[in-house]
Tab-separated table of N, CA, C and O in Angstrom:
chain	number	residue	atom	x	y	z
A	7	UNK	N	-144.890	51.819	54.353
A	7	UNK	CA	-143.558	50.963	54.174
A	7	UNK	C	-142.574	51.567	55.075
A	7	UNK	O	-142.408	52.836	55.087
A	8	UNK	N	-141.761	50.702	55.540
A	8	UNK	CA	-140.650	51.189	56.337
A	8	UNK	C	-139.297	50.761	55.535
A	8	UNK	O	-139.229	49.545	55.198
A	9	UNK	N	-138.428	51.689	55.350
A	9	UNK	CA	-137.070	51.462	54.917
A	9	UNK	C	-136.007	51.441	55.778
A	9	UNK	O	-135.673	52.660	56.083
A	10	UNK	N	-135.372	50.340	56.190
A	10	UNK	CA	-134.117	50.500	57.057
A	10	UNK	C	-132.872	50.592	56.145
A	10	UNK	O	-132.681	49.828	55.040
A	11	UNK	N	-131.968	51.334	56.765
A	11	UNK	CA	-130.561	51.477	56.030
A	11	UNK	C	-129.509	51.638	57.190
A	11	UNK	O	-129.849	52.056	58.146
A	12	UNK	N	-128.239	51.677	56.580
A	12	UNK	CA	-127.150	52.122	57.584
A	12	UNK	C	-126.358	50.965	58.093
A	12	UNK	O	-125.280	51.160	58.696
A	13	UNK	N	-126.684	49.807	57.792
A	13	UNK	CA	-125.943	48.677	58.231
A	13	UNK	C	-124.623	48.489	57.396
A	13	UNK	O	-124.337	49.206	56.591
A	14	UNK	N	-123.728	47.544	57.980
A	14	UNK	CA	-122.398	47.363	57.182
A	14	UNK	C	-121.463	46.599	58.169
A	14	UNK	O	-121.918	46.042	59.199
A	15	UNK	N	-120.307	46.749	57.804
A	15	UNK	CA	-119.082	45.896	58.571
A	15	UNK	C	-118.232	46.993	59.335
A	15	UNK	O	-117.841	47.937	58.862
A	16	UNK	N	-118.188	46.644	60.583
A	16	UNK	CA	-117.495	47.590	61.390
A	16	UNK	C	-116.654	46.773	62.432
A	16	UNK	O	-116.862	45.574	62.784
A	17	UNK	N	-115.522	47.359	62.894
A	17	UNK	CA	-114.767	46.613	63.765
A	17	UNK	C	-115.316	46.812	65.158
A	17	UNK	O	-115.842	47.838	65.507
A	18	UNK	N	-114.957	45.946	66.064
A	18	UNK	CA	-115.357	45.984	67.502
A	18	UNK	C	-114.958	47.348	68.013
A	18	UNK	O	-113.830	47.718	67.844
A	19	UNK	N	-115.854	48.019	68.834
A	19	UNK	CA	-115.613	49.259	69.359
A	19	UNK	C	-116.002	50.466	68.468
A	19	UNK	O	-116.126	51.602	68.966
A	20	UNK	N	-116.348	50.102	67.288
A	20	UNK	CA	-116.854	51.198	66.266
A	20	UNK	C	-118.280	51.548	66.510
A	20	UNK	O	-118.942	51.009	67.356
A	21	UNK	N	-118.816	52.279	65.456
A	21	UNK	CA	-120.211	52.804	65.611
A	21	UNK	C	-120.710	52.732	64.240
A	21	UNK	O	-119.971	52.924	63.336
A	22	UNK	N	-122.045	52.727	64.270
A	22	UNK	CA	-122.909	52.747	63.079
A	22	UNK	C	-124.196	53.522	63.448
A	22	UNK	O	-124.630	53.387	64.694
A	23	UNK	N	-124.823	54.054	62.498
A	23	UNK	CA	-126.020	54.776	62.774
A	23	UNK	C	-127.106	54.016	61.586
A	23	UNK	O	-126.853	54.181	60.541
A	24	UNK	N	-128.092	53.320	62.182
A	24	UNK	CA	-129.187	52.833	61.414
A	24	UNK	C	-130.330	53.830	61.259
A	24	UNK	O	-130.538	54.683	62.155
A	25	UNK	N	-130.846	53.947	60.126
A	25	UNK	CA	-132.050	54.716	59.815
A	25	UNK	C	-133.178	53.966	59.399
A	25	UNK	O	-133.018	52.966	58.779
A	26	UNK	N	-134.355	54.481	59.634
A	26	UNK	CA	-135.484	53.683	59.272
A	26	UNK	C	-136.569	54.814	58.857
A	26	UNK	O	-137.009	55.621	59.542
A	27	UNK	N	-136.937	54.869	57.402
A	27	UNK	CA	-137.795	55.917	56.993
A	27	UNK	C	-139.119	55.285	56.575
A	27	UNK	O	-139.159	54.229	56.006
A	28	UNK	N	-140.152	56.022	56.797
A	28	UNK	CA	-141.451	55.608	56.591
A	28	UNK	C	-141.900	56.404	55.275
A	28	UNK	O	-141.555	57.578	55.104
A	29	UNK	N	-142.556	55.701	54.522
A	29	UNK	CA	-143.444	56.252	53.229
A	29	UNK	C	-144.792	55.712	53.263
A	29	UNK	O	-145.035	54.618	53.837
A	30	UNK	N	-145.781	56.570	53.005
A	30	UNK	CA	-147.271	56.203	52.852
A	30	UNK	C	-147.920	56.493	54.125
A	30	UNK	O	-149.140	56.430	54.037
A	31	UNK	N	-147.248	56.711	55.203
A	31	UNK	CA	-147.925	57.101	56.499
A	31	UNK	C	-146.964	57.898	57.322
A	31	UNK	O	-145.708	57.899	57.112
A	32	UNK	N	-147.604	58.666	58.265
A	32	UNK	CA	-146.690	59.604	59.076
A	32	UNK	C	-146.389	58.822	60.401
A	32	UNK	O	-147.379	58.144	60.876
A	33	UNK	N	-145.254	58.926	60.943
A	33	UNK	CA	-144.963	58.201	62.090
A	33	UNK	C	-145.244	58.978	63.450
A	33	UNK	O	-145.050	58.468	64.499
A	34	UNK	N	-146.162	60.139	63.238
A	34	UNK	CA	-146.253	60.921	64.484
A	34	UNK	C	-146.957	60.210	65.625
A	34	UNK	O	-146.746	60.377	66.697
A	35	UNK	N	-147.774	59.264	65.169
A	35	UNK	CA	-148.666	58.546	66.165
A	35	UNK	C	-148.421	57.134	66.350
A	35	UNK	O	-149.168	56.344	66.804
A	36	UNK	N	-147.074	56.837	66.037
A	36	UNK	CA	-146.653	55.549	66.122
A	36	UNK	C	-145.557	55.117	67.101
A	36	UNK	O	-144.486	56.118	67.151
A	37	UNK	N	-145.667	54.103	67.876
A	37	UNK	CA	-144.238	53.777	68.589
A	37	UNK	C	-143.409	52.968	67.501
A	37	UNK	O	-143.853	52.348	66.774
A	38	UNK	N	-142.131	53.177	67.791
A	38	UNK	CA	-141.351	52.568	66.956
A	38	UNK	C	-140.332	51.683	67.639
A	38	UNK	O	-140.082	51.891	68.884
A	39	UNK	N	-140.012	50.450	67.138
A	39	UNK	CA	-139.128	49.571	67.723
A	39	UNK	C	-138.016	49.060	66.879
A	39	UNK	O	-138.000	49.239	65.664
A	40	UNK	N	-136.873	48.642	67.457
A	40	UNK	CA	-135.712	48.182	66.681
A	40	UNK	C	-135.697	46.633	67.346
A	40	UNK	O	-135.649	46.392	68.467
A	41	UNK	N	-135.549	45.769	66.414
A	41	UNK	CA	-135.299	44.242	66.779
A	41	UNK	C	-134.150	43.752	66.066
A	41	UNK	O	-133.660	44.482	65.028
A	42	UNK	N	-133.611	42.788	66.366
A	42	UNK	CA	-132.391	42.081	65.705
A	42	UNK	C	-132.553	40.567	65.712
A	42	UNK	O	-133.225	39.990	66.574
A	43	UNK	N	-131.987	40.160	64.700
A	43	UNK	CA	-132.188	38.493	64.632
A	43	UNK	C	-130.880	38.156	64.014
A	43	UNK	O	-130.397	38.464	63.121
A	44	UNK	N	-130.413	36.903	64.513
A	44	UNK	CA	-129.296	36.066	64.102
A	44	UNK	C	-129.802	34.805	63.516
A	44	UNK	O	-130.800	34.201	63.990
A	45	UNK	N	-129.050	34.209	62.545
A	45	UNK	CA	-129.525	32.973	61.957
A	45	UNK	C	-129.960	31.939	62.891
A	45	UNK	O	-129.021	31.634	63.847
A	46	UNK	N	-131.050	31.178	62.834
A	46	UNK	CA	-131.334	30.142	63.721
A	46	UNK	C	-131.994	30.575	64.873
A	46	UNK	O	-132.261	29.721	65.895
A	47	UNK	N	-132.081	31.893	65.258
A	47	UNK	CA	-132.759	32.417	66.606
A	47	UNK	C	-133.799	33.317	66.200
A	47	UNK	O	-133.999	33.777	65.225
A	48	UNK	N	-134.595	33.435	67.465
A	48	UNK	CA	-135.727	34.363	67.278
A	48	UNK	C	-135.384	35.803	67.199
A	48	UNK	O	-134.255	36.402	67.511
A	49	UNK	N	-136.326	36.505	66.548
A	49	UNK	CA	-136.110	38.019	66.424
A	49	UNK	C	-136.376	38.730	67.832
A	49	UNK	O	-137.550	38.394	68.387
A	50	UNK	N	-135.496	39.396	68.351
A	50	UNK	CA	-135.662	39.949	69.708
A	50	UNK	C	-135.613	41.489	69.580
A	50	UNK	O	-134.880	42.145	68.799
A	51	UNK	N	-136.322	42.078	70.530
A	51	UNK	CA	-136.378	43.493	70.628
A	51	UNK	C	-135.281	44.009	71.276
A	51	UNK	O	-134.731	43.347	72.406
A	52	UNK	N	-134.719	45.160	70.989
A	52	UNK	CA	-133.666	45.816	71.651
A	52	UNK	C	-133.908	47.240	72.103
A	52	UNK	O	-133.284	47.692	73.086
A	53	UNK	N	-135.036	47.870	71.560
A	53	UNK	CA	-135.266	49.284	71.763
A	53	UNK	C	-136.736	49.631	71.487
A	53	UNK	O	-137.086	49.117	70.308
A	54	UNK	N	-137.216	50.649	72.126
A	54	UNK	CA	-138.444	51.146	71.415
A	54	UNK	C	-138.500	52.622	71.824
A	54	UNK	O	-137.667	53.064	72.788
A	55	UNK	N	-139.238	53.466	71.136
A	55	UNK	CA	-139.327	54.949	71.408
A	55	UNK	C	-140.776	55.413	71.299
A	55	UNK	O	-141.566	55.030	70.557
A	56	UNK	N	-141.156	56.224	72.253
A	56	UNK	CA	-142.583	56.690	72.208
A	56	UNK	C	-142.875	57.580	70.968
A	56	UNK	O	-141.899	58.073	70.211
A	57	UNK	N	-144.174	57.751	70.761
A	57	UNK	CA	-144.312	58.580	69.417
A	57	UNK	C	-143.788	59.924	69.489
A	57	UNK	O	-143.552	60.527	68.524
A	58	UNK	N	-143.784	60.512	70.667
A	58	UNK	CA	-143.223	61.922	70.836
A	58	UNK	C	-141.577	61.909	70.933
A	58	UNK	O	-141.164	62.919	70.656
A	59	UNK	N	-141.090	60.840	70.949
A	59	UNK	CA	-139.594	60.710	71.142
A	59	UNK	C	-139.022	60.880	72.525
A	59	UNK	O	-137.881	60.889	72.736
A	60	UNK	N	-139.941	61.322	73.465
A	60	UNK	CA	-139.391	61.614	74.767
A	60	UNK	C	-138.910	60.500	75.589
A	60	UNK	O	-137.956	60.507	76.198
A	61	UNK	N	-139.580	59.330	75.423
A	61	UNK	CA	-139.319	58.153	76.176
A	61	UNK	C	-138.683	56.889	75.234
A	61	UNK	O	-139.085	56.791	74.319
A	62	UNK	N	-137.701	56.339	75.759
A	62	UNK	CA	-137.006	55.333	75.078
A	62	UNK	C	-136.904	54.154	76.195
A	62	UNK	O	-136.904	54.396	77.448
A	63	UNK	N	-136.788	52.915	75.709
A	63	UNK	CA	-136.574	51.794	76.659
A	63	UNK	C	-135.612	50.817	75.726
A	63	UNK	O	-135.664	50.737	74.565
A	64	UNK	N	-134.706	50.260	76.634
A	64	UNK	CA	-133.627	49.501	76.093
A	64	UNK	C	-133.457	48.197	76.532
A	64	UNK	O	-133.697	47.975	77.802
A	65	UNK	N	-133.041	47.219	75.946
A	65	UNK	CA	-132.742	45.791	76.383
A	65	UNK	C	-131.460	46.190	77.144
A	65	UNK	O	-130.623	47.018	76.763
A	66	UNK	N	-131.099	45.166	78.036
A	66	UNK	CA	-130.014	45.379	78.841
A	66	UNK	C	-128.683	45.069	78.029
A	66	UNK	O	-127.738	45.763	78.311
A	67	UNK	N	-128.795	44.263	76.967
A	67	UNK	CA	-127.665	44.131	76.202
A	67	UNK	C	-127.266	45.300	75.444
A	67	UNK	O	-126.031	45.238	74.963
A	68	UNK	N	-127.973	46.215	75.243
A	68	UNK	CA	-127.449	47.454	74.300
A	68	UNK	C	-127.633	48.783	75.404
A	68	UNK	O	-127.166	49.721	74.841
A	69	UNK	N	-128.098	48.738	76.474
A	69	UNK	CA	-128.283	49.789	77.314
A	69	UNK	C	-127.005	50.515	77.538
A	69	UNK	O	-125.953	50.051	77.819
A	70	UNK	N	-126.910	51.848	77.326
A	70	UNK	CA	-125.664	52.573	77.436
A	70	UNK	C	-124.830	52.730	76.352
A	70	UNK	O	-123.907	53.351	76.212
A	71	UNK	N	-125.208	51.794	75.302
A	71	UNK	CA	-124.212	51.717	74.051
A	71	UNK	C	-125.256	52.370	72.894
A	71	UNK	O	-124.695	52.944	71.941
A	72	UNK	N	-126.332	52.006	72.899
A	72	UNK	CA	-127.227	52.385	71.654
A	72	UNK	C	-128.234	53.531	72.207
A	72	UNK	O	-128.626	53.556	73.289
A	73	UNK	N	-128.563	54.352	71.098
A	73	UNK	CA	-129.548	55.524	71.391
A	73	UNK	C	-130.543	55.439	70.239
A	73	UNK	O	-130.051	55.610	69.115
A	74	UNK	N	-131.691	55.487	70.703
A	74	UNK	CA	-132.882	55.537	69.773
A	74	UNK	C	-133.381	56.938	69.744
A	74	UNK	O	-133.599	57.475	70.832
A	75	UNK	N	-133.634	57.498	68.493
A	75	UNK	CA	-134.084	58.731	68.368
A	75	UNK	C	-134.996	58.898	67.219
A	75	UNK	O	-135.092	57.907	66.377
A	76	UNK	N	-135.688	59.959	67.072
A	76	UNK	CA	-136.679	60.080	65.893
A	76	UNK	C	-136.722	61.495	65.588
A	76	UNK	O	-136.554	62.558	66.344
A	77	UNK	N	-136.937	61.745	64.194
A	77	UNK	CA	-137.324	63.066	63.687
A	77	UNK	C	-138.584	63.021	62.919
A	77	UNK	O	-138.487	62.519	61.869
A	78	UNK	N	-139.707	63.297	63.726
A	78	UNK	CA	-140.929	63.149	63.136
A	78	UNK	C	-141.200	63.929	61.865
A	78	UNK	O	-141.853	63.649	61.035
A	79	UNK	N	-140.352	64.931	61.797
A	79	UNK	CA	-140.654	66.107	60.602
A	79	UNK	C	-139.996	65.465	59.393
A	79	UNK	O	-140.502	65.570	58.293
A	80	UNK	N	-139.085	64.441	59.620
A	80	UNK	CA	-138.555	63.750	58.560
A	80	UNK	C	-139.022	62.290	58.290
A	80	UNK	O	-138.545	61.591	57.366
A	81	UNK	N	-139.904	62.152	59.174
A	81	UNK	CA	-140.513	60.643	59.091
A	81	UNK	C	-139.627	59.577	59.263
A	81	UNK	O	-139.790	58.682	58.515
A	82	UNK	N	-138.523	59.732	60.028
A	82	UNK	CA	-137.345	58.931	60.153
A	82	UNK	C	-137.001	58.727	61.520
A	82	UNK	O	-137.120	59.604	62.353
A	83	UNK	N	-136.608	57.316	61.994
A	83	UNK	CA	-136.017	57.223	63.288
A	83	UNK	C	-134.663	56.697	62.890
A	83	UNK	O	-134.199	56.303	62.064
A	84	UNK	N	-133.817	56.779	64.217
A	84	UNK	CA	-132.339	56.428	63.959
A	84	UNK	C	-131.979	55.523	65.213
A	84	UNK	O	-132.621	55.713	66.167
A	85	UNK	N	-131.139	54.700	64.952
A	85	UNK	CA	-130.563	53.963	66.111
A	85	UNK	C	-128.921	54.131	66.001
A	85	UNK	O	-128.329	53.542	65.190
A	86	UNK	N	-128.398	54.955	66.858
A	86	UNK	CA	-127.056	55.086	67.015
A	86	UNK	C	-126.442	54.114	67.873
A	86	UNK	O	-126.746	53.792	68.951
A	87	UNK	N	-125.536	53.319	67.269
A	87	UNK	CA	-125.036	52.196	67.929
A	87	UNK	C	-123.373	52.510	67.979
A	87	UNK	O	-122.605	52.509	67.205
A	88	UNK	N	-123.159	52.607	69.400
A	88	UNK	CA	-121.634	52.745	69.825
A	88	UNK	C	-121.017	51.569	70.441
A	88	UNK	O	-121.869	50.724	70.939
A	89	UNK	N	-119.841	51.571	70.576
A	89	UNK	CA	-118.999	50.502	71.404
A	89	UNK	C	-119.489	49.066	70.874
A	89	UNK	O	-119.829	48.377	71.684
A	90	UNK	N	-119.648	48.862	69.571
A	90	UNK	CA	-120.202	47.733	69.102
A	90	UNK	C	-119.332	46.452	69.323
A	90	UNK	O	-118.072	46.679	69.538
A	91	UNK	N	-120.028	45.325	69.610
A	91	UNK	CA	-119.257	44.028	69.972
A	91	UNK	C	-119.630	43.194	68.921
A	91	UNK	O	-120.683	43.200	68.277
A	92	UNK	N	-118.826	42.058	68.801
A	92	UNK	CA	-119.158	41.041	67.831
A	92	UNK	C	-120.518	40.401	67.988
A	92	UNK	O	-121.258	39.912	67.102
A	93	UNK	N	-120.935	40.362	69.361
A	93	UNK	CA	-122.491	39.747	69.615
A	93	UNK	C	-123.460	40.586	69.101
A	93	UNK	O	-124.667	40.253	69.198
A	94	UNK	N	-123.139	41.888	68.691
A	94	UNK	CA	-124.192	42.716	68.089
A	94	UNK	C	-124.457	42.332	66.624
A	94	UNK	O	-125.391	42.901	66.050
A	95	UNK	N	-123.762	41.451	66.002
A	95	UNK	CA	-123.873	41.064	64.684
A	95	UNK	C	-125.198	40.331	64.430
A	95	UNK	O	-125.512	39.448	65.230
A	96	UNK	N	-126.002	40.898	63.676
A	96	UNK	CA	-127.358	40.453	63.341
A	96	UNK	C	-128.118	41.249	62.165
A	96	UNK	O	-127.410	42.248	61.741
A	97	UNK	N	-129.098	40.935	61.693
A	97	UNK	CA	-130.038	41.586	60.920
A	97	UNK	C	-130.852	42.548	61.727
A	97	UNK	O	-131.527	41.996	62.722
A	98	UNK	N	-130.800	43.773	61.405
A	98	UNK	CA	-131.613	44.657	62.313
A	98	UNK	C	-132.820	45.197	61.571
A	98	UNK	O	-132.971	45.631	60.363
A	99	UNK	N	-134.056	45.113	62.328
A	99	UNK	CA	-135.349	45.395	61.716
A	99	UNK	C	-135.925	46.724	62.490
A	99	UNK	O	-135.830	46.529	63.833
A	100	UNK	N	-136.604	47.523	61.960
A	100	UNK	CA	-137.328	48.534	62.466
A	100	UNK	C	-138.870	48.114	62.497
A	100	UNK	O	-139.135	47.315	61.365
A	101	UNK	N	-139.581	48.572	63.196
A	101	UNK	CA	-140.958	48.342	63.228
A	101	UNK	C	-141.880	49.290	63.995
A	101	UNK	O	-141.429	50.243	64.589
A	102	UNK	N	-143.150	49.301	63.572
A	102	UNK	CA	-144.091	50.482	63.994
A	102	UNK	C	-145.378	49.916	64.208
A	102	UNK	O	-145.916	49.091	63.502
A	103	UNK	N	-145.975	50.677	65.219
A	103	UNK	CA	-147.479	50.486	65.290
A	103	UNK	C	-148.151	51.669	66.020
A	103	UNK	O	-147.334	52.289	66.705
A	104	UNK	N	-149.239	51.877	65.915
A	104	UNK	CA	-149.878	53.062	66.583
A	104	UNK	C	-149.848	52.912	68.025
A	104	UNK	O	-150.338	51.899	68.700
A	105	UNK	N	-149.521	53.937	68.686
A	105	UNK	CA	-149.414	54.040	70.189
A	105	UNK	C	-148.666	55.294	70.606
A	105	UNK	O	-148.117	56.077	69.731
A	106	UNK	N	-148.544	55.378	71.762
A	106	UNK	CA	-147.888	56.689	72.302
A	106	UNK	C	-146.687	56.266	73.121
A	106	UNK	O	-145.554	56.594	72.899
A	107	UNK	N	-146.962	55.611	74.397
A	107	UNK	CA	-145.784	55.140	75.066
A	107	UNK	C	-145.136	53.919	74.724
A	107	UNK	O	-145.822	53.094	74.290
A	108	UNK	N	-143.984	53.753	75.044
A	108	UNK	CA	-143.316	52.356	74.981
A	108	UNK	C	-142.798	52.018	76.291
A	108	UNK	O	-142.693	52.638	77.200
A	109	UNK	N	-142.610	50.680	76.245
A	109	UNK	CA	-142.167	50.063	77.546
A	109	UNK	C	-141.851	48.617	77.207
A	109	UNK	O	-141.903	48.173	76.102
A	110	UNK	N	-141.761	47.874	78.307
A	110	UNK	CA	-141.531	46.354	78.215
A	110	UNK	C	-142.568	45.662	77.386
A	110	UNK	O	-142.279	44.675	76.648
A	111	UNK	N	-143.769	46.188	77.456
A	111	UNK	CA	-144.887	45.661	76.594
A	111	UNK	C	-144.703	45.655	75.149
A	111	UNK	O	-145.471	45.025	74.477
A	112	UNK	N	-143.864	46.651	74.715
A	112	UNK	CA	-143.695	46.753	73.293
A	112	UNK	C	-142.362	46.018	72.839
A	112	UNK	O	-141.995	46.167	71.865
A	113	UNK	N	-141.897	45.138	73.716
A	113	UNK	CA	-140.720	44.319	73.439
A	113	UNK	C	-141.323	42.934	72.889
A	113	UNK	O	-140.461	41.903	73.215
A	114	UNK	N	-142.260	42.911	72.324
A	114	UNK	CA	-142.770	41.774	71.751
A	114	UNK	C	-143.154	41.927	70.234
A	114	UNK	O	-143.710	42.975	69.861
A	115	UNK	N	-142.846	40.931	69.358
A	115	UNK	CA	-142.995	41.014	67.954
A	115	UNK	C	-144.343	41.393	67.624
A	115	UNK	O	-144.632	42.048	66.610
A	116	UNK	N	-145.341	40.755	68.276
A	116	UNK	CA	-146.833	40.774	67.867
A	116	UNK	C	-147.242	42.245	68.058
A	116	UNK	O	-148.601	42.492	67.536
A	117	UNK	N	-146.643	43.013	68.803
A	117	UNK	CA	-147.146	44.487	69.010
A	117	UNK	C	-147.084	45.220	67.713
A	117	UNK	O	-147.769	46.273	67.601
A	118	UNK	N	-146.207	44.763	66.835
A	118	UNK	CA	-145.918	45.680	65.633
A	118	UNK	C	-146.482	45.069	64.371
A	118	UNK	O	-146.393	43.923	64.028
A	119	UNK	N	-147.252	45.860	63.580
A	119	UNK	CA	-147.892	45.433	62.419
A	119	UNK	C	-147.148	45.934	61.044
A	119	UNK	O	-147.323	45.459	60.026
A	120	UNK	N	-146.134	46.883	61.213
A	120	UNK	CA	-145.343	47.189	60.100
A	120	UNK	C	-143.930	47.031	60.422
A	120	UNK	O	-143.372	47.198	61.498
A	121	UNK	N	-143.248	46.539	59.366
A	121	UNK	CA	-141.771	46.096	59.476
A	121	UNK	C	-141.016	46.524	58.322
A	121	UNK	O	-141.525	46.460	57.190
A	122	UNK	N	-139.874	46.962	58.655
A	122	UNK	CA	-138.874	47.137	57.479
A	122	UNK	C	-138.175	45.911	57.029
A	122	UNK	O	-138.420	44.803	57.678
A	123	UNK	N	-137.515	45.995	56.074
A	123	UNK	CA	-136.972	44.887	55.516
A	123	UNK	C	-135.624	44.181	56.016
A	123	UNK	O	-135.225	43.172	55.717
A	124	UNK	N	-135.051	45.112	56.921
A	124	UNK	CA	-133.783	44.562	57.633
A	124	UNK	C	-132.505	45.102	57.115
A	124	UNK	O	-132.617	45.212	55.836
A	125	UNK	N	-131.624	45.344	57.964
A	125	UNK	CA	-130.314	45.836	57.335
A	125	UNK	C	-129.158	44.996	58.224
A	125	UNK	O	-129.379	44.819	59.404
A	126	UNK	N	-128.232	44.397	57.615
A	126	UNK	CA	-127.332	43.552	58.163
A	126	UNK	C	-126.170	44.368	58.859
A	126	UNK	O	-125.686	45.336	58.343
A	127	UNK	N	-125.900	44.000	60.176
A	127	UNK	CA	-124.895	44.653	60.885
A	127	UNK	C	-123.883	43.601	61.247
A	127	UNK	O	-124.200	42.580	61.784
A	128	UNK	N	-122.614	43.786	60.831
A	128	UNK	CA	-121.573	42.814	61.145
A	128	UNK	C	-120.432	43.369	61.997
A	128	UNK	O	-119.843	44.378	61.347
A	129	UNK	N	-120.020	42.864	63.060
A	129	UNK	CA	-118.983	43.438	63.905
A	129	UNK	C	-118.019	42.502	64.021
A	129	UNK	O	-118.116	41.362	64.321
A	130	UNK	N	-116.738	42.889	63.438
A	130	UNK	CA	-115.701	41.939	63.469
A	130	UNK	C	-114.836	42.143	64.859
A	130	UNK	O	-114.584	43.321	65.121
A	131	UNK	N	-114.167	41.041	65.157
A	131	UNK	CA	-113.392	41.170	66.490
A	131	UNK	C	-111.997	41.536	66.176
A	131	UNK	O	-111.500	41.622	65.014
């Protein structure tokens, strides 16, 4: 089970840190991803991280503003979101599946078998 948290309401230019904690399995051998979804649109990938945490990959829309990290000892991953924009408003989902490296091939929903419940991020202008 994945449990996402940390969402909320923030003004444009502000920051939030999302967390995603796993229970029932260890994340050491899993690639992790963050997706986001707005009403009426598809869920889209914004970032993934390798099982080691060494490699990360970002969508152009968040590159340079968001940082994906992981603490395998705590079985938790984090998404630090800085310089938030109103267009970042969405429900954010963490996802996991067994693997080591991440890249553009992990930017598809069907790669992941485990999903968190989503956490709402709202950025006001």
